[in-house]
XYZ file of C-alpha atoms in Angstrom:
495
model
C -0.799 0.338 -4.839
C 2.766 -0.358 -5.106
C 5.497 -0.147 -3.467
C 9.719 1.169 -3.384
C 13.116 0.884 -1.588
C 16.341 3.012 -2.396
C 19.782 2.595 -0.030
C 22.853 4.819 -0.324
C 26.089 3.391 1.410
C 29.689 3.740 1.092
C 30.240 0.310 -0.287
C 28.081 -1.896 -2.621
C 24.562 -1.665 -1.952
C 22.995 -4.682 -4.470
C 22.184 -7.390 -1.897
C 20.386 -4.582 0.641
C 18.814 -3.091 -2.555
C 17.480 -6.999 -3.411
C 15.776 -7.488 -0.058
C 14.877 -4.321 0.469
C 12.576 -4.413 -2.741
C 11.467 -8.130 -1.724
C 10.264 -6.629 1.651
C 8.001 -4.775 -0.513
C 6.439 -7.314 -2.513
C 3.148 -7.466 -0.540
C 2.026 -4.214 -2.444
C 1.730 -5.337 -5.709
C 2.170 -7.901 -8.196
C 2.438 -6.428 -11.713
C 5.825 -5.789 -12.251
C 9.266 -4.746 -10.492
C 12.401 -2.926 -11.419
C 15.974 -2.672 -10.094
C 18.272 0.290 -10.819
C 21.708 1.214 -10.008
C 24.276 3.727 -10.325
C 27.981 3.106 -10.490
C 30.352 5.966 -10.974
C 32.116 4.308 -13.909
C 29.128 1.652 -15.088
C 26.813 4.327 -14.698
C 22.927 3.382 -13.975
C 22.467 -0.285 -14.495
C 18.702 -1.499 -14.856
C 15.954 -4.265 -14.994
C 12.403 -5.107 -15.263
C 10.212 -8.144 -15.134
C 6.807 -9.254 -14.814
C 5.836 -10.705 -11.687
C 2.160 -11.541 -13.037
C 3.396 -15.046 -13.057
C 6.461 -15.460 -10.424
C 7.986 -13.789 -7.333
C 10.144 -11.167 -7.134
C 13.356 -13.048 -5.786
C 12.914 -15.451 -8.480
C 13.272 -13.187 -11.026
C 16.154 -11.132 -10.345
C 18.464 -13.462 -8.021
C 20.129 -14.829 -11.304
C 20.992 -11.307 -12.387
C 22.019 -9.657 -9.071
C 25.720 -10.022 -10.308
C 25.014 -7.469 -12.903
C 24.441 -5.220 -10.585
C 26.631 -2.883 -9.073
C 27.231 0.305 -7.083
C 26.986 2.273 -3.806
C 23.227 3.677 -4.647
C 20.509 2.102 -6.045
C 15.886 2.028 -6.316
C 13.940 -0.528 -6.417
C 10.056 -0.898 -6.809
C 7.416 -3.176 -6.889
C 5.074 -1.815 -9.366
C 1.510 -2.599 -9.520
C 0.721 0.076 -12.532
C 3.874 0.297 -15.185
C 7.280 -0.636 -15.912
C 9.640 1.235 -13.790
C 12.175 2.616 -13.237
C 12.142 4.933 -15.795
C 15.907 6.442 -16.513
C 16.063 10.150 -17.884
C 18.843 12.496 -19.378
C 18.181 15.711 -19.140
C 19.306 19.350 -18.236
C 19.146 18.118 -14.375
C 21.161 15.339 -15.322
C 21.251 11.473 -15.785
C 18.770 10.015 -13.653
C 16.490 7.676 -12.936
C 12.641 7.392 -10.940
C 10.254 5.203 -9.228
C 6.971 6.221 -8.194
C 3.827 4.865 -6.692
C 1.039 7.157 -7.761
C -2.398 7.176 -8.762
C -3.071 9.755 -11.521
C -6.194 10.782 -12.847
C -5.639 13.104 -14.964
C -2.639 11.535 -17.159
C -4.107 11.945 -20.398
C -5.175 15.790 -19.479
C -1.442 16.190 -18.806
C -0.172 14.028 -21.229
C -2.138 16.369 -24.134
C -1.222 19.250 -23.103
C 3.007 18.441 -23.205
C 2.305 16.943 -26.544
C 0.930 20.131 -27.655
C 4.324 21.328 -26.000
C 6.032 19.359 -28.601
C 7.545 16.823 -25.555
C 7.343 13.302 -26.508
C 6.405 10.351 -24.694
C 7.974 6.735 -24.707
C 7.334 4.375 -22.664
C 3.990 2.888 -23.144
C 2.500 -0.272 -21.934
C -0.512 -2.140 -23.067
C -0.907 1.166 -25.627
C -1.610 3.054 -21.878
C 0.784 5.821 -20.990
C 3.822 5.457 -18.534
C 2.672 7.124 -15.415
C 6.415 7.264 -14.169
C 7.436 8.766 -17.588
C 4.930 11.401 -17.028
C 6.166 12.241 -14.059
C 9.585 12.679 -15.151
C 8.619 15.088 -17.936
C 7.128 17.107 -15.616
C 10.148 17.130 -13.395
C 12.398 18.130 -16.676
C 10.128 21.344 -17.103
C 11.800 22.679 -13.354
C 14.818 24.319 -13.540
C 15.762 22.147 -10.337
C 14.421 18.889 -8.768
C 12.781 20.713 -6.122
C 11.396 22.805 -8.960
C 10.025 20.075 -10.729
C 8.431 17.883 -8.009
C 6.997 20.350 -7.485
C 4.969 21.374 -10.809
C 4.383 17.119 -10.464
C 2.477 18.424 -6.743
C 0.336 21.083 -8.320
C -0.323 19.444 -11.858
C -1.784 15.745 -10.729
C -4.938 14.859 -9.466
C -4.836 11.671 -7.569
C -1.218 10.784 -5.007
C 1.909 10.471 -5.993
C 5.492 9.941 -4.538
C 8.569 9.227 -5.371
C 12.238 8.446 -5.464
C 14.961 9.484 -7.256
C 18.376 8.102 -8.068
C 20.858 10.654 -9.191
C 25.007 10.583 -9.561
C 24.851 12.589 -6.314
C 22.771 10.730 -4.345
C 18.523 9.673 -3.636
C 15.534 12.325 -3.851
C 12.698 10.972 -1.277
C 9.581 13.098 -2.314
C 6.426 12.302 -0.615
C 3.025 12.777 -1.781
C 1.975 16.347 -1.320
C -0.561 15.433 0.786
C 0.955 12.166 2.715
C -1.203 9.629 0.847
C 1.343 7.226 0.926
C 4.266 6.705 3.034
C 8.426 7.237 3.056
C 10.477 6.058 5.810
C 13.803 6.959 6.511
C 15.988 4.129 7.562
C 19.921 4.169 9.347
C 22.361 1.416 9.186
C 25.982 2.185 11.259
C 28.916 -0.877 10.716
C 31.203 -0.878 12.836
C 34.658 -1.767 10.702
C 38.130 -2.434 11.657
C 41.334 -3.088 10.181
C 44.631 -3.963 11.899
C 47.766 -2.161 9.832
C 51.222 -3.513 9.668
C 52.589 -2.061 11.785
C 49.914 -3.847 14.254
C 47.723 -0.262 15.150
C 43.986 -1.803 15.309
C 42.018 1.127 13.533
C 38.118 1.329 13.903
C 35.503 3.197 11.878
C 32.102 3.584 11.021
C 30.348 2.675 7.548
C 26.745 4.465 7.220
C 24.051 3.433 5.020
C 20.522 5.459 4.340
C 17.329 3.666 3.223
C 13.637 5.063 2.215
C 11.400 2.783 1.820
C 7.156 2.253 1.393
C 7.761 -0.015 4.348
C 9.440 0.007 7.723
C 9.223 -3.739 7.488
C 12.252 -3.631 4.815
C 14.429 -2.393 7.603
C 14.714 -4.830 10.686
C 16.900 -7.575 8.488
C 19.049 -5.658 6.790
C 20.102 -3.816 10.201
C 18.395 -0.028 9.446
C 16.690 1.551 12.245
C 13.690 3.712 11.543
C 14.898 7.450 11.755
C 11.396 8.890 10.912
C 8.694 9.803 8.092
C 8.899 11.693 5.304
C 6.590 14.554 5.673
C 3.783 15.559 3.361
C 5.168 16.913 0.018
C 8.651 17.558 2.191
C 11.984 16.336 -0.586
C 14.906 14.783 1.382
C 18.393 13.999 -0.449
C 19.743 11.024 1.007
C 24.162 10.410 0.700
C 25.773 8.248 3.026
C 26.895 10.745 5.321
C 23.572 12.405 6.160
C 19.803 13.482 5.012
C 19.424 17.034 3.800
C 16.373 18.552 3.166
C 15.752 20.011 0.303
C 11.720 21.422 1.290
C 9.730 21.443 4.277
C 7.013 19.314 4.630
C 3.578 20.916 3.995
C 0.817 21.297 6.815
C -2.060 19.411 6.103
C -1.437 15.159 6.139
C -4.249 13.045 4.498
C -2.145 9.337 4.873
C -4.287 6.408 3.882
C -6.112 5.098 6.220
C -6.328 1.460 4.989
C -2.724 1.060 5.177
C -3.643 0.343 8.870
C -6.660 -1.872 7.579
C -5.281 -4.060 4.531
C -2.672 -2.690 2.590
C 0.416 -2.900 5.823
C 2.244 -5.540 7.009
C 1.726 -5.930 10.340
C 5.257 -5.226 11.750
C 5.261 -1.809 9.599
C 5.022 1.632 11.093
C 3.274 4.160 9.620
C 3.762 7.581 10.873
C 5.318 6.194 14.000
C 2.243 3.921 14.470
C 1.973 0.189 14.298
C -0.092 -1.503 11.815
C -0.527 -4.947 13.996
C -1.446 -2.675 16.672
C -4.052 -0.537 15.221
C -5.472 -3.781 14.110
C -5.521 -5.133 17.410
C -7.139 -2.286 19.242
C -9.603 -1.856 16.462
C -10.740 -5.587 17.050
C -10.824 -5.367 20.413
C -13.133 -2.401 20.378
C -15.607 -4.490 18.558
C -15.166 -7.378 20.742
C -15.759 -5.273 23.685
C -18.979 -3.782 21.932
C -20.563 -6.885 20.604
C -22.892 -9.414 22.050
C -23.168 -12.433 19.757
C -23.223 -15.601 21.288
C -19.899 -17.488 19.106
C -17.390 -20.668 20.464
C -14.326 -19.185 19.204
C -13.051 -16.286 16.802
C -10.937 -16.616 13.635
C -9.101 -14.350 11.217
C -8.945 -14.481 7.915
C -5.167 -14.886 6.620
C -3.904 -12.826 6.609
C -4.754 -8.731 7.194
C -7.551 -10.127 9.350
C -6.001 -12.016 11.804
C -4.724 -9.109 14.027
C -8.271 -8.001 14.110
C -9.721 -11.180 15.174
C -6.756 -11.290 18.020
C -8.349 -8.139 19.165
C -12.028 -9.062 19.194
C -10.864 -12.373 20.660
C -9.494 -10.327 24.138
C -12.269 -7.710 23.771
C -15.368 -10.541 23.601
C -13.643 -13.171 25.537
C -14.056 -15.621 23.159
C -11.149 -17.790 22.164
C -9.161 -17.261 19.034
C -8.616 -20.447 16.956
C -7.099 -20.901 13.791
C -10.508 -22.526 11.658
C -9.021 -21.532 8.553
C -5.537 -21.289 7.603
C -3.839 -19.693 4.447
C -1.771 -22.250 2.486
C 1.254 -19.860 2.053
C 4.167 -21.693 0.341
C 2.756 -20.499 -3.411
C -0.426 -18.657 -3.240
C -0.043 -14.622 -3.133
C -2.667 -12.064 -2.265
C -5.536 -12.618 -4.141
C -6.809 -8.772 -4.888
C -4.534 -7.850 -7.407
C -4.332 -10.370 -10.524
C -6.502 -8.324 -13.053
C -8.645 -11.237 -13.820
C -11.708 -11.272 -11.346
C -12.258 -14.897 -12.037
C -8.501 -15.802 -11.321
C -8.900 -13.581 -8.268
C -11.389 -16.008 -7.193
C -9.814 -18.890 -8.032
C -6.750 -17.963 -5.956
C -9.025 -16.693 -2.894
C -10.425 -20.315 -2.819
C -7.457 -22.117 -3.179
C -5.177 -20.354 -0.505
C -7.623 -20.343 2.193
C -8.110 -24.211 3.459
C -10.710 -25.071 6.255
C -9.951 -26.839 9.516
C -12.873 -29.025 9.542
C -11.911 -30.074 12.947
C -12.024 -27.192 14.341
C -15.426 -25.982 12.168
C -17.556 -29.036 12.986
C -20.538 -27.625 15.068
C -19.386 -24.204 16.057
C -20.815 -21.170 16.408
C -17.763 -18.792 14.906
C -17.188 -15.391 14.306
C -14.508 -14.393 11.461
C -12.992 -11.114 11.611
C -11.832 -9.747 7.944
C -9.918 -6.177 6.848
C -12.667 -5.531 4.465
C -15.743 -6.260 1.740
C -14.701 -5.114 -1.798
C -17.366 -7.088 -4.547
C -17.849 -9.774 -1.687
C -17.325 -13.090 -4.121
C -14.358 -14.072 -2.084
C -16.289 -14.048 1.456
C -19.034 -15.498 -0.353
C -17.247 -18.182 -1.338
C -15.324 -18.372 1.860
C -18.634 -19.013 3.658
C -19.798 -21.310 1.657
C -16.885 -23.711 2.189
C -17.439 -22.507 5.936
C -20.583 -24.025 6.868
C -19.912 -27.031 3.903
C -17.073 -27.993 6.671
C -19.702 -27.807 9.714
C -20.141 -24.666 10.769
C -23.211 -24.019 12.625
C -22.849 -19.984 12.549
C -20.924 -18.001 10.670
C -20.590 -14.114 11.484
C -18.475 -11.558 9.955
C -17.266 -8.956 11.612
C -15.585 -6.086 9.505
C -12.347 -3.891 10.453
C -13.340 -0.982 8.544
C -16.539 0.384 7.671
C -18.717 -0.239 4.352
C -17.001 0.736 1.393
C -19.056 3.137 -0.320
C -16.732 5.007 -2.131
C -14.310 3.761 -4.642
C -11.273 5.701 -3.835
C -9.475 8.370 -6.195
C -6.402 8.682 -4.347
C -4.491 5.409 -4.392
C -6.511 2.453 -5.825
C -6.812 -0.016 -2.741
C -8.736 -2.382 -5.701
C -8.710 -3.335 -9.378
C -11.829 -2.000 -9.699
C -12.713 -0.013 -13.069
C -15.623 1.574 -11.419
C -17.628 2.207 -7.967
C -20.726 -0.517 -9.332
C -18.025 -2.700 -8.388
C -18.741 -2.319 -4.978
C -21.325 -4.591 -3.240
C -22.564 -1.283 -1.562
C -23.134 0.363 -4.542
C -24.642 -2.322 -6.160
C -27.335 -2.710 -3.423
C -27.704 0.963 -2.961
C -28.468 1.117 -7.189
C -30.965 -1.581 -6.519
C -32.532 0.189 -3.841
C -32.768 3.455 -5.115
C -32.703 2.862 -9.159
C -28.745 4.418 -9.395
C -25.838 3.798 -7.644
C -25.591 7.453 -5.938
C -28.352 8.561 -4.101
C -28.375 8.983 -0.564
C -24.330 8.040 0.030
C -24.320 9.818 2.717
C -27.388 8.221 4.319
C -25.812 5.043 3.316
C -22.587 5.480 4.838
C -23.796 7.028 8.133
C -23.683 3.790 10.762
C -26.927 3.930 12.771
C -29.060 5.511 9.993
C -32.316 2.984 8.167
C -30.351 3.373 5.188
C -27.110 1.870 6.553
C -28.820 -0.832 8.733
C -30.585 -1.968 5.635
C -27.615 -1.970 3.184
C -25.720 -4.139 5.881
C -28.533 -6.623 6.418
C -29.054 -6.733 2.378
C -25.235 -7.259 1.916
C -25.257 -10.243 5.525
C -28.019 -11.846 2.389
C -26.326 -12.366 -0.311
C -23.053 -13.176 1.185
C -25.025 -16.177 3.186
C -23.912 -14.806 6.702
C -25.162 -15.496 10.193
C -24.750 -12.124 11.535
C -22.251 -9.015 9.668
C -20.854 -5.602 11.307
C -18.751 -3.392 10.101
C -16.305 -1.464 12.382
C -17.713 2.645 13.390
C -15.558 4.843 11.442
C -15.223 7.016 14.793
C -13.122 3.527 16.271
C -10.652 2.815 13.309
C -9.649 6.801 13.525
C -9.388 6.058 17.338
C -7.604 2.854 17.085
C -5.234 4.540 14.943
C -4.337 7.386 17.171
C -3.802 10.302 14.816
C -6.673 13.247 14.315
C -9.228 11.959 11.741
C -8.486 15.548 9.862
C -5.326 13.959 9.292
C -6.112 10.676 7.855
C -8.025 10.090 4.517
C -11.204 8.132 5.071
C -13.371 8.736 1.446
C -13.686 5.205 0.808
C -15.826 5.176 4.131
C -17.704 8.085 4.042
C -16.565 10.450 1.312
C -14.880 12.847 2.805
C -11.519 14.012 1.166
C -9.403 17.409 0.210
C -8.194 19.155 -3.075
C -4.536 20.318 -2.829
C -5.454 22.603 -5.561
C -7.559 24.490 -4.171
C -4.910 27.022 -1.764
C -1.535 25.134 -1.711
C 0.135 28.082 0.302
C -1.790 27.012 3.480
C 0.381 23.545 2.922
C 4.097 24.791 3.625
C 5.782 24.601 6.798
């Protein structure tokens, strides 16, 4: 997915820039990019790899490079950024996390415009450079995020670092987050002739994340609307368009993809996890000594389902955290693996004899629960059920990427539904219906090969509830297909 920060102050902005980013780093682990812009240094900018590190490592040493009042970073999990541009809009410079599907549709037909492109990587083109041209071809910013809105297929927003401040754009259809973040110093300074004079500095952050805030002293001011384009300075927001009507934000940002102290259109992510668990809990009758979560998106879950069942929460398994990092996004499937079994260590202890139910965000290919269990009953587990905080993935999504998958036989649902039916695609909807033969049998096939006790997945109808916003509002086609083209009628978007 990906993720960015930018912060506008009044005075040097590098070390809230730094740990803004970090806050970020959960979202991907490709690559990352700093940029700032100093009146008289200009835009001053670096990029690094983090396929092999972490972010901090890799740019602490050059922090002192750095310099100036405004300033982007991103954690990218698709290409180098930021990109920086000079064109008839100016010098500038733009992160983005998108998804497009249609880059090499786009990128053909401003070649055959006689526009060039640049930046490549691995002989792929730059999404981020892509978007740029297209923002050139407007005769203003507005203009130009705009033609980006109606000529992509997929999500994308952005920010964008100018010599007169940031441009927060959000995906036209709320995909993925921006939040708008305050900071107010209080300064004073006695004169010489002993007067005591007070002010007030003012700093403005957007960020993927609300999480990047609470450290660095910004309080949450609010969202970025769908497709709405804010200019951040330090003394205020302006906006520069309304935010369009209809919202489709991400629903597994609440399941996976958040950390747990982030907001999301005003909602908590820890929350929504909790109250989806304890829904389940509530619902279920399994017989189980005590309740786990796996480290870490499915351990607010499994607090949920603990309260709801009344069965107590123990920590069985435990994620060794000091140098392992997420495990879904290395593109190697067998290094994915590796990493899954080597950051999660059994409590033996705790294992021996028990009857337990583990609570997880979701079921992708299913070789890292596989796994999981295995080393689960190897330490003494008598039962071993899985309860899941989302439903079945049966749909690979087009909108952000929530895997490294290349295609949807990459899911374990599709697989089984393929060996079913003889293809991959009949009868989705059958498939991703709970209650329906279809459904029950895909679940028990997928409880088989995985080696579990018992599995459930979460109703679709109680992650939209535990999230609290209306389900026309919330994008849920990995589940059950559902989704909306922007291209079809965008007046019926604006404000």
């Amino acid at each position: 997915m990906g993720g960015f920060f930018g912060t506008i102050s009044t005075k040097d902005c590098v070390n809230d820039l730094f740990y803004g980013t970090d806050y970020n780093s959960h979202l991907g682990t490709k690559r990352a990019g700093l940029v700032t812009f100093d009146s008289e240094r200009g835009f001053t900018r670096s990029i690094h790899s983090l396929e092999r590190d972490y972010f901090r490592s890799k740019f602490e040493d050059e922090l002192d490079d750095f310099k100036g009042c405004q300033g982007l970073g991103v954690i990218s999990d698709t290409d180098p950024q930021p990109i920086i541009v000079n064109s008839h809009l100016g010098r500038y410079a733009v992160v983005t996390v998108a998804k497009i599907n249609n880059l090499r549709e786009i990128a053909d037909e401003l070649l055959a415009q006689r526009m060039h492109l640049s930046e490549m990587s691995a002989n792929n083109i730059n999404q981020t450079e892509l978007v740029a041209l297209l923002i050139n071809m407007g005769n203003t910013f507005v203009d130009g995020i705009n033609r980006v809105y109606q000529k992509i297929k997929g999500s994308c927003s952005m920010l964008i670092l100018t010599e007169d401040g940031i441009i927060a754009a959000r995906d036209f259809l709320g995909r993925t987050p921006i939040v708008i973040g305050k900071k107010e110093e209080r300064c004073q300074k006695r004169l010489a002739n002993g007067e005591l004079v007070e002010w007030t500095l003012s700093s403005y952050a957007a960020s993927s994340e609300s999480t990047s805030f609470p450290n660095l002293g910004f309080k949450p001011l609010r969202d970025v609307g769908p497709g709405e384009i804010v200019r951040l300075r330090a003394d205020g927001i302006e906006v520069l368009q309304q935010a369009f009507k209809r919202c489709q934000i991400c629903s597994f940002l609440w399941v996976y993809y958040g950390f747990p102290a982030s907001c999301y259109e005003g909602i908590n992510t820890e929350a929504v996890r909790e109250r989806n668990g304890k829904k389940m809990g509530e619902q279920d009758d399994v017989d189980a000594d005590l309740v786990c979560g796996i480290p870490d998106s499915g351990v607010g879950m499994a607090l949920g389902y603990a309260d709801g069942a009344k069965v107590p929460y123990k920590r069985a398994v435990l994620k060794y955290t000091p140098t392992w990092p997420r495990s879904f996004t290395p593109g190697n499937q067998t290094r994915r693996d590796l990493v899954a079994k080597m950051k999660l260590i059994p409590n033996e202890a705790l294992l021996r004899d028990q009857r337990v139910v583990f609570c997880d965000d979701s079921i992708v290919r299913g070789t890292q629960l596989r796994d999981n269990v295995r080393e689960f009953f190897e330490n003494g587990a008598k039962e071993v059920h899985v309860r899941i905080s989302c439903p079945p993935l049966v749909y690979g999504c087009p909108f952000i990427g929530f895997t490294s998958s290349k295609s949807d036989l990459e899911l374990i649902t599709r697989q089984i539904i393929r060996d079913f039916e003889g293809d991959d695609k009949t009868n989705l909807d059958r498939y991703s219906e709970a209650g329906t033969p279809e459904y029950e049998r895909m679940v028990k096939e997928i409880a088989r090969r995985l080696g579990l006790t018992t599995l459930k997945f979460a109703k679709i109808e109680d992650l939209v509830d535990s999230i609290g916003l209306p389900k026309k509002d919330i994008c849920t086609h990995c589940f059950d297909g559902s989704s909306y083209d922007h291209q079809q009628g965008e007046g019926e978007f604006f404000g």
